[in-house]
Coordinates of C-alpha atoms in Angstrom, one line a residue:
M1 CA -3.7 -3.2 -19.5
L2 CA -6.3 -4.6 -17.2
S3 CA -9.6 -5.9 -18.8
P4 CA -12.8 -3.9 -18.2
E5 CA -14.4 -6.9 -16.7
L6 CA -11.7 -6.9 -13.7
L7 CA -12.4 -3.4 -13.2
A8 CA -16.0 -3.6 -13.2
D9 CA -16.1 -6.6 -10.8
L10 CA -14.0 -4.7 -8.4
R11 CA -16.1 -1.7 -8.7
Q12 CA -18.7 -3.6 -7.7
L13 CA -17.0 -5.7 -4.5
A14 CA -15.8 -2.2 -3.2
E15 CA -19.6 -1.0 -3.4
E16 CA -20.3 -4.2 -1.5
Q17 CA -17.5 -3.5 1.1
E18 CA -19.9 -0.6 2.1
R19 CA -22.8 -2.6 3.1
A20 CA -23.7 -3.4 6.9
G21 CA -21.7 -6.0 8.4
W22 CA -18.8 -5.8 6.0
S23 CA -16.5 -5.0 8.2
E24 CA -17.1 -7.5 10.9
P25 CA -14.5 -10.1 12.0
G26 CA -14.1 -12.8 9.1
R27 CA -15.0 -10.3 5.9
G28 CA -11.9 -9.0 4.1
C29 CA -10.7 -8.6 0.6
E30 CA -10.7 -12.6 -0.4
A31 CA -13.4 -12.0 -3.3
A32 CA -11.0 -9.2 -4.4
W33 CA -7.6 -10.7 -4.4
A34 CA -8.7 -14.2 -6.0
L35 CA -10.1 -11.9 -8.8
M36 CA -6.8 -10.4 -9.2
A37 CA -5.1 -13.5 -8.6
R38 CA -6.6 -15.1 -11.6
A39 CA -6.1 -12.1 -13.7
G40 CA -2.1 -12.1 -13.0
V41 CA -1.9 -9.5 -11.0
L42 CA 0.0 -11.0 -7.8
G43 CA 3.0 -11.5 -10.4
W44 CA 3.7 -8.3 -11.4
V45 CA 6.9 -7.5 -9.4
I46 CA 8.4 -10.9 -9.0
P47 CA 10.7 -12.1 -11.5
E48 CA 9.7 -14.7 -14.5
R49 CA 11.9 -17.5 -13.2
F50 CA 9.5 -17.8 -10.0
G51 CA 6.2 -17.3 -12.1
G52 CA 5.8 -13.9 -12.2
S53 CA 5.5 -11.4 -14.8
D54 CA 8.3 -8.8 -13.4
L55 CA 7.1 -5.5 -15.0
P56 CA 8.7 -2.6 -15.7
A57 CA 8.1 -0.1 -12.8
P58 CA 6.1 2.3 -15.2
E59 CA 3.5 -0.5 -16.3
V60 CA 3.2 -1.2 -12.4
M61 CA 2.3 2.1 -11.8
A62 CA -0.4 2.2 -14.5
G63 CA -1.9 -0.8 -12.6
Y64 CA -1.8 1.1 -9.5
E65 CA -4.0 3.9 -10.9
Q66 CA -6.3 1.7 -12.5
L67 CA -6.8 -0.9 -9.6
A68 CA -6.9 2.2 -7.1
A69 CA -9.9 3.8 -9.3
A70 CA -11.9 0.5 -8.9
N71 CA -11.5 -0.9 -5.4
L72 CA -8.6 1.0 -3.2
C73 CA -9.0 -1.4 -0.2
A74 CA -7.6 -4.2 -2.3
T75 CA -5.1 -2.2 -4.1
F76 CA -3.9 -1.3 -0.8
V77 CA -3.5 -4.9 0.8
L78 CA -1.9 -5.6 -2.8
T79 CA 0.9 -2.9 -2.4
Q80 CA 1.9 -4.4 1.0
F81 CA 2.0 -7.6 -1.0
N82 CA 4.3 -6.1 -3.6
A83 CA 6.1 -4.5 -0.6
A84 CA 6.9 -8.0 0.7
A85 CA 7.8 -9.4 -2.8
A86 CA 9.9 -7.1 -4.1
R87 CA 12.2 -7.1 -1.0
I88 CA 12.4 -10.9 -1.4
A89 CA 13.3 -10.8 -5.1
E90 CA 15.7 -8.1 -4.8
C91 CA 17.6 -9.8 -1.9
D92 CA 20.2 -12.3 -2.0
N93 CA 18.9 -15.3 -0.5
E94 CA 18.7 -17.5 -3.4
D95 CA 16.5 -20.2 -1.1
L96 CA 14.4 -17.6 0.5
K97 CA 13.3 -16.9 -3.1
A98 CA 12.9 -20.4 -4.2
R99 CA 10.9 -21.0 -0.9
S100 CA 8.1 -18.1 -1.0
L101 CA 8.3 -16.3 -4.5
P102 CA 6.7 -19.1 -7.2
G103 CA 3.8 -19.5 -4.4
M104 CA 3.3 -15.7 -3.8
A105 CA 3.3 -15.4 -8.0
A106 CA 0.5 -17.8 -7.9
G107 CA -1.6 -17.0 -5.4
R108 CA -1.2 -20.2 -3.1
T109 CA 0.9 -17.7 -0.7
T110 CA 0.1 -14.2 0.8
A111 CA 2.4 -11.6 2.3
T112 CA 2.3 -8.5 3.9
V113 CA 5.0 -6.2 5.2
G114 CA 5.6 -4.7 9.1
I115 CA 8.1 -2.1 8.3
S116 CA 6.3 1.4 9.2
H117 CA 8.2 1.7 12.4
L118 CA 11.4 1.9 10.6
T119 CA 10.2 4.8 8.2
T120 CA 7.5 6.9 9.3
S121 CA 5.4 5.5 12.2
R122 CA 6.6 5.9 15.9
R123 CA 9.9 6.6 15.1
H124 CA 9.7 9.7 17.3
T125 CA 9.5 7.6 20.7
G126 CA 13.2 7.2 19.9
R127 CA 13.3 3.4 20.9
P128 CA 13.1 0.2 18.5
M129 CA 9.6 -0.9 18.2
V130 CA 11.2 -4.1 17.4
R131 CA 14.5 -5.6 18.9
A132 CA 16.4 -8.6 17.4
E133 CA 18.8 -10.4 19.8
P134 CA 21.4 -12.7 18.3
A135 CA 20.2 -16.5 19.2
F136 CA 20.9 -19.4 18.2
G137 CA 19.2 -23.0 18.5
T138 CA 19.9 -26.6 17.3
G139 CA 21.1 -26.4 13.9
W140 CA 20.3 -23.0 13.7
T141 CA 22.0 -19.4 14.1
G142 CA 19.6 -15.9 13.8
H143 CA 18.0 -13.8 15.8
R144 CA 14.8 -13.6 18.6
L145 CA 12.5 -10.5 17.7
T146 CA 10.4 -9.0 20.5
G147 CA 7.9 -5.8 20.2
T148 CA 5.5 -4.7 18.1
L149 CA 4.3 -4.2 14.6
P150 CA 2.1 -0.7 14.9
W151 CA 0.4 -1.7 11.6
C152 CA 0.1 -4.8 9.7
T153 CA -2.3 -4.9 7.0
N154 CA -3.9 -8.3 6.3
A155 CA -2.9 -9.0 9.9
G156 CA -3.4 -12.8 11.1
F157 CA -4.3 -14.1 7.8
A158 CA -1.0 -13.1 5.5
D159 CA 1.0 -16.6 5.3
L160 CA 4.1 -14.6 5.8
I161 CA 5.2 -11.1 7.2
L162 CA 8.3 -9.3 6.2
V163 CA 9.3 -7.4 9.2
G164 CA 12.0 -5.4 10.2
A165 CA 13.7 -5.2 13.4
E166 CA 16.8 -3.5 14.9
R167 CA 19.8 -5.1 16.9
P168 CA 21.5 -3.9 20.2
D169 CA 24.4 -2.5 18.1
G170 CA 22.0 0.0 16.1
R171 CA 22.2 -2.2 13.2
Q172 CA 18.4 -3.2 11.3
L173 CA 17.8 -6.1 9.6
L174 CA 14.4 -7.2 7.4
A175 CA 13.5 -11.0 7.6
V176 CA 10.4 -13.1 6.5
I177 CA 8.6 -14.7 9.6
N178 CA 5.4 -17.1 9.3
G179 CA 2.2 -14.5 10.0
T180 CA 0.0 -17.6 10.9
D181 CA 1.1 -20.6 12.4
D182 CA 3.6 -19.0 15.2
P183 CA 2.2 -18.8 18.3
A184 CA 4.9 -16.1 19.4
V185 CA 3.4 -13.9 16.3
Q186 CA 0.3 -12.4 18.4
D187 CA -2.6 -10.5 15.8
H188 CA -4.6 -7.5 17.7
A189 CA -8.4 -7.5 17.0
C190 CA -8.4 -5.4 13.8
P191 CA -9.7 -1.5 14.6
E192 CA -12.6 0.3 12.8
L193 CA -10.7 2.7 10.4
L194 CA -12.6 5.5 9.0
A195 CA -12.2 3.5 5.7
L196 CA -10.3 0.2 4.6
S197 CA -11.3 -1.9 7.3
A198 CA -11.8 -4.7 5.1
S199 CA -7.8 -4.4 4.9
R200 CA -7.3 -6.0 8.5
T201 CA -4.9 -3.6 9.3
A202 CA -4.0 -4.1 12.8
E203 CA -1.5 -4.4 15.6
V204 CA 1.1 -7.3 15.4
T205 CA 3.3 -8.6 18.7
L206 CA 6.2 -10.6 18.1
D207 CA 7.0 -12.2 21.5
G208 CA 10.3 -13.8 21.0
V209 CA 10.0 -14.7 17.4
D210 CA 13.0 -17.4 16.4
V211 CA 14.3 -16.1 12.7
P212 CA 17.2 -18.3 11.2
D213 CA 19.6 -16.6 9.1
T214 CA 17.7 -18.7 6.3
D215 CA 15.1 -16.3 6.4
L216 CA 16.9 -13.1 6.3
V217 CA 16.1 -10.7 3.4
A218 CA 18.4 -7.9 4.2
G219 CA 20.8 -6.9 7.2
P220 CA 22.1 -6.4 9.5
V221 CA 23.2 -2.9 8.1
E222 CA 22.7 0.6 9.1
E223 CA 19.0 1.8 8.2
V224 CA 18.2 -1.2 6.3
M225 CA 15.4 0.6 4.5
R226 CA 17.8 2.4 2.2
Q227 CA 18.9 -0.4 0.6
G228 CA 17.0 -1.1 -2.5
A229 CA 13.2 -1.5 -3.5
G230 CA 13.2 2.2 -3.0
G231 CA 12.5 3.3 -6.4
T232 CA 9.1 2.4 -7.5
G233 CA 7.8 2.3 -4.2
S234 CA 8.4 6.2 -3.8
V235 CA 5.7 6.7 -5.8
G236 CA 3.9 3.9 -5.5
T237 CA 1.2 5.5 -3.2
S238 CA 0.9 8.5 -5.3
A239 CA 0.0 6.6 -8.3
L240 CA -2.9 4.9 -6.1
A241 CA -3.8 8.6 -4.7
V242 CA -4.0 9.8 -8.4
G243 CA -6.1 6.2 -9.3
H244 CA -8.6 7.0 -6.4
A245 CA -9.0 10.6 -7.8
A246 CA -9.7 9.3 -11.1
G247 CA -12.4 6.9 -9.4
S248 CA -14.3 10.0 -7.9
L249 CA -14.1 11.9 -11.3
R250 CA -15.7 9.0 -12.8
G251 CA -18.5 9.8 -10.7
L252 CA -18.4 13.6 -11.6
V253 CA -18.3 12.5 -14.8
A254 CA -21.6 11.0 -14.5
E255 CA -22.7 14.0 -12.4
A256 CA -22.2 16.1 -15.0
E257 CA -23.9 14.3 -17.8
K258 CA -26.9 15.5 -16.1
R259 CA -25.8 19.2 -15.4
P260 CA -23.4 20.1 -18.1
E261 CA -22.3 23.0 -16.0
L262 CA -20.3 20.6 -13.5
G263 CA -17.4 20.9 -16.8
E264 CA -16.0 24.2 -15.3
T265 CA -14.7 21.5 -12.2
L266 CA -14.7 18.6 -14.0
E267 CA -12.1 19.9 -16.7
P268 CA -9.3 21.4 -14.9
L269 CA -9.4 18.4 -12.2
Q270 CA -9.2 16.0 -15.1
R271 CA -6.4 17.8 -16.6
E272 CA -4.4 17.8 -13.2
R273 CA -4.9 14.0 -13.2
A274 CA -3.6 13.0 -16.7
K275 CA -0.7 15.6 -15.5
L276 CA 0.2 13.9 -12.4
S277 CA -0.1 10.4 -14.0
A278 CA 2.6 11.6 -16.5
D279 CA 4.7 12.8 -14.3
I280 CA 4.3 9.5 -12.3
Q281 CA 5.4 7.6 -15.2
T282 CA 8.7 10.0 -16.0
I283 CA 9.8 9.1 -11.9
A284 CA 9.0 5.3 -12.3
A285 CA 11.2 5.1 -15.3
A286 CA 14.3 7.0 -14.1
S287 CA 17.0 5.3 -13.1
S288 CA 18.2 7.9 -11.0
P289 CA 17.2 11.3 -10.0
E290 CA 19.3 13.5 -12.2
E291 CA 17.5 12.2 -14.9
L292 CA 14.2 13.9 -13.7
P293 CA 13.3 17.6 -15.0
E294 CA 13.8 20.1 -12.2
G295 CA 11.6 20.5 -9.2
L296 CA 10.2 17.0 -10.3
N297 CA 10.5 14.9 -7.2
A298 CA 8.2 11.5 -5.2
Q299 CA 7.6 14.3 -2.8
T300 CA 6.3 17.1 -4.5
V301 CA 4.3 14.5 -6.6
R302 CA 3.1 12.9 -3.4
A303 CA 1.7 16.1 -2.3
R304 CA -0.1 17.2 -5.6
A305 CA -1.3 13.9 -5.6
N306 CA -3.2 13.8 -2.2
S307 CA -4.1 17.5 -3.0
L308 CA -5.9 16.0 -6.5
C309 CA -7.2 13.3 -4.2
L310 CA -8.7 15.4 -1.5
R311 CA -10.5 17.6 -3.6
S312 CA -11.7 15.5 -6.4
A313 CA -13.7 13.6 -3.5
Q314 CA -14.8 16.4 -2.1
A315 CA -16.2 17.5 -5.8
Y316 CA -17.6 14.4 -6.1
L317 CA -19.5 14.8 -2.9
T318 CA -20.8 18.4 -3.6
A319 CA -22.0 17.8 -7.0
S320 CA -24.2 14.5 -5.4
K321 CA -25.8 16.7 -2.6
G322 CA -27.9 15.2 -0.3
A323 CA -28.0 12.0 -1.9
G324 CA -24.1 11.5 -1.7
F325 CA -24.2 12.5 2.3
V326 CA -26.7 9.2 2.7
A327 CA -24.5 6.1 3.8
G328 CA -23.7 3.6 0.6
H329 CA -23.5 6.3 -1.6
P330 CA -19.9 5.9 -3.6
A331 CA -19.4 9.8 -2.9
G332 CA -19.1 8.9 1.0
R333 CA -17.1 6.1 0.4
F334 CA -14.8 8.2 -1.7
V335 CA -14.3 11.2 0.7
R336 CA -13.8 8.7 3.3
E337 CA -11.1 6.6 1.5
A338 CA -9.6 10.0 0.2
M339 CA -8.1 10.9 4.1
F340 CA -6.2 7.7 4.4
F341 CA -3.7 9.5 2.2
Q342 CA -3.1 12.0 4.8
V343 CA -1.9 9.3 7.2
W344 CA -0.6 6.7 5.3
S345 CA 3.4 6.4 4.8
C346 CA 2.7 10.2 5.0
P347 CA 6.3 11.7 5.6
A348 CA 6.8 15.3 7.5
P349 CA 7.2 17.7 4.4
V350 CA 4.5 16.1 2.8
A351 CA 1.8 16.2 5.8
A352 CA 3.7 20.3 6.3
A353 CA 2.1 20.8 2.4
A354 CA -1.3 19.6 3.3
L355 CA -1.3 21.8 6.5
R356 CA 0.1 24.8 4.8
E357 CA -3.4 24.3 2.1
F358 CA -5.7 23.4 4.6
A359 CA -4.8 26.9 6.0
C360 CA -4.3 29.0 3.0
G361 CA -7.8 30.5 3.7
L362 CA -7.0 31.7 7.3

């Protein structure tokens, strides 16, 4: 699906991101993004009439696995871009589609999402993170958004942000805002993360952002995130975890070539990865849960994928011995990146499964 040359270049860029100073302000995933744009990756979920390729969900998942094995940071940024693109592509706002999707497919327009507060992030606070008050101005009606997007990838650099907000009556909406030219959109300094700092994931404050109805993507409705665009997304994170595990196992293969006894560890992990990849394909291809075998669902696959990702990275580090513990060695990066899946869009049942696994030896 993706050329070996592209994947090799992305692996090289992932290694360069480990070098001193890469996470300084102004350094990000631009080089990897340009490579993916030239390869047509940015059009995967965009309809053909807007310049995209509109790939079937199983092909997108397979592509995510390949990319995550090579460069998790750039692939993570891509998933946020695709989340925005998919929501816009599925909405009924034809004018918004025509204004945004062609540029996104061609790589001229970058986009991201600020919606985690509607799903898993900070829902426990009991109050909306972003409020949407009905508003109007000369020649427009819509909403004024005020609040905080707690996690926004490519903050300060994405041209468009798909944001979620809640009205006083409890109904929610999704809308597209300008991410770079509106003074009411204030991005905070990107924190240094355990991994993926080049994704520029940070908090963004909305200080009275006016959104006309012409920029609405969905709503106002109850639980807007349950409206469409949920099928492939439900296993997209798992596809990245399984792909990342494949990247760790690639390193373990290299170690096993020098030490054949490592095959006892490598082979079971490879079989587990292949089974998970097949299960992701099955879920992505299904049009309803009723089509899936008993016990197979996105939640159980996510828990299994997270576990495999962690264990594969740890196996790679262990096999690398002391050299893997030296800063800059790929094994160290894979271990740190694997931790990301414990906190990224991780629902309570998946987190609970991980905690049970961690405690199994007690």
